Each structure stands twice: as C-alpha cells, then as structure tokens.
Amino acid sequence: MSFHHLIQFIQWSLRALHYRHRLLRSILNRSVRASALPHAVLKT
C-alpha cells in the first residue's frame, strides 16, 4: 500500500465514521424523543 492510498483510506474511514456518528445520533435523538413522550403522558 502506497502512502497516497493510505491517506485516501484514512480520509474515507474518517468520513464513514463521521457519517455513522451522525446517523447514530439522529437515531438516539429519535428514540429519546419517542421514550420521552410516554413519560410525559405517564407523569400527568
């Protein structure tokens, strides 16, 4: 593996990691919102 390929691979993996993190965070936010709704109903 050449140096240029290594840099390309690192950039690609960082982009994939960033995308997956954003995806995970949106899923987390959605599940938190979904679980917070019944809690609000139960409290009242």
Coordinates of N, CA and C in Angstrom, one line a residue:
M1 N 0.8 -1.2 0.0 CA 0.0 0.0 0.0 C 0.9 1.3 0.0
S2 N 0.6 2.1 -0.9 CA 1.4 3.3 -1.0 C 0.9 4.4 -0.1
F3 N 1.7 5.4 0.1 CA 1.4 6.5 1.0 C 0.1 7.2 0.6
H4 N 0.0 7.4 -0.7 CA -1.2 8.1 -1.2 C -2.5 7.3 -0.9
H5 N -2.4 6.0 -1.1 CA -3.5 5.1 -0.8 C -3.9 5.1 0.7
L6 N -2.8 5.2 1.5 CA -3.0 5.2 3.0 C -3.8 6.5 3.4
I7 N -3.4 7.6 2.8 CA -4.1 8.9 3.1 C -5.6 8.8 2.6
Q8 N -5.8 8.3 1.5 CA -7.1 8.1 0.9 C -8.0 7.3 1.8
F9 N -7.4 6.2 2.3 CA -8.1 5.2 3.2 C -8.4 5.9 4.5
I10 N -7.5 6.7 5.1 CA -7.8 7.4 6.3 C -8.9 8.4 6.2
Q11 N -8.8 9.2 5.1 CA -9.9 10.2 4.8 C -11.2 9.5 4.7
W12 N -11.3 8.4 4.0 CA -12.5 7.7 3.7 C -13.1 7.1 5.0
S13 N -12.2 6.5 5.9 CA -12.7 5.9 7.1 C -13.1 7.0 8.1
L14 N -12.5 8.2 8.1 CA -12.9 9.3 8.9 C -14.3 9.8 8.5
R15 N -14.5 9.9 7.1 CA -15.8 10.3 6.6 C -16.9 9.3 7.0
A16 N -16.6 8.0 6.9 CA -17.5 7.0 7.2 C -17.9 7.0 8.7
L17 N -16.8 7.3 9.5 CA -17.0 7.3 10.9 C -17.9 8.5 11.3
H18 N -17.6 9.7 10.7 CA -18.4 10.9 10.9 C -19.9 10.7 10.5
Y19 N -20.1 10.0 9.4 CA -21.4 9.8 8.9 C -22.2 8.9 9.8
R20 N -21.5 7.8 10.3 CA -22.1 6.8 11.1 C -22.5 7.5 12.5
H21 N -21.6 8.4 13.0 CA -21.8 9.1 14.2 C -23.1 9.9 14.1
R22 N -23.2 10.6 13.0 CA -24.4 11.5 12.8 C -25.7 10.6 12.7
L23 N -25.5 9.5 12.0 CA -26.7 8.6 11.9 C -27.1 8.0 13.3
L24 N -26.1 7.6 14.1 CA -26.3 7.1 15.4 C -27.0 8.2 16.3
R25 N -26.5 9.4 16.2 CA -27.0 10.5 17.0 C -28.5 10.8 16.6
S26 N -28.8 10.8 15.3 CA -30.2 11.0 14.9 C -31.1 9.9 15.4
I27 N -30.6 8.7 15.4 CA -31.4 7.5 15.9 C -31.6 7.6 17.4
L28 N -30.5 8.0 18.1 CA -30.6 8.2 19.5 C -31.6 9.3 19.9
N29 N -31.5 10.4 19.2 CA -32.4 11.6 19.4 C -33.9 11.1 19.2
R30 N -34.1 10.3 18.1 CA -35.5 9.9 17.8 C -36.0 8.9 18.9
S31 N -35.1 8.0 19.4 CA -35.6 7.1 20.4 C -35.8 7.8 21.7
V32 N -34.9 8.8 22.0 CA -35.1 9.5 23.3 C -36.4 10.3 23.2
R33 N -36.7 10.9 22.1 CA -38.0 11.6 21.9 C -39.2 10.7 22.0
A34 N -39.0 9.5 21.4 CA -40.1 8.5 21.4 C -40.4 8.0 22.9
S35 N -39.3 7.9 23.6 CA -39.4 7.3 25.0 C -39.8 8.5 26.0
A36 N -39.5 9.7 25.6 CA -39.9 10.9 26.5 C -41.4 11.2 26.4
L37 N -42.0 10.8 25.3 CA -43.4 11.1 25.1 C -44.3 10.3 26.0
P38 N -44.1 9.0 26.2 CA -44.9 8.2 27.1 C -44.6 8.7 28.6
H39 N -43.4 9.1 28.9 CA -43.0 9.5 30.2 C -43.9 10.8 30.6
A40 N -44.0 11.7 29.6 CA -44.7 12.9 29.8 C -46.2 12.6 30.0
V41 N -46.7 11.6 29.3 CA -48.1 11.2 29.4 C -48.3 10.5 30.8
L42 N -47.4 9.7 31.2 CA -47.5 9.0 32.5 C -47.4 9.9 33.7
K43 N -46.7 11.0 33.6 CA -46.5 11.9 34.7 C -47.8 12.7 35.0
T44 N -48.5 13.1 33.9 CA -49.7 13.9 34.1 C -50.9 13.1 34.6

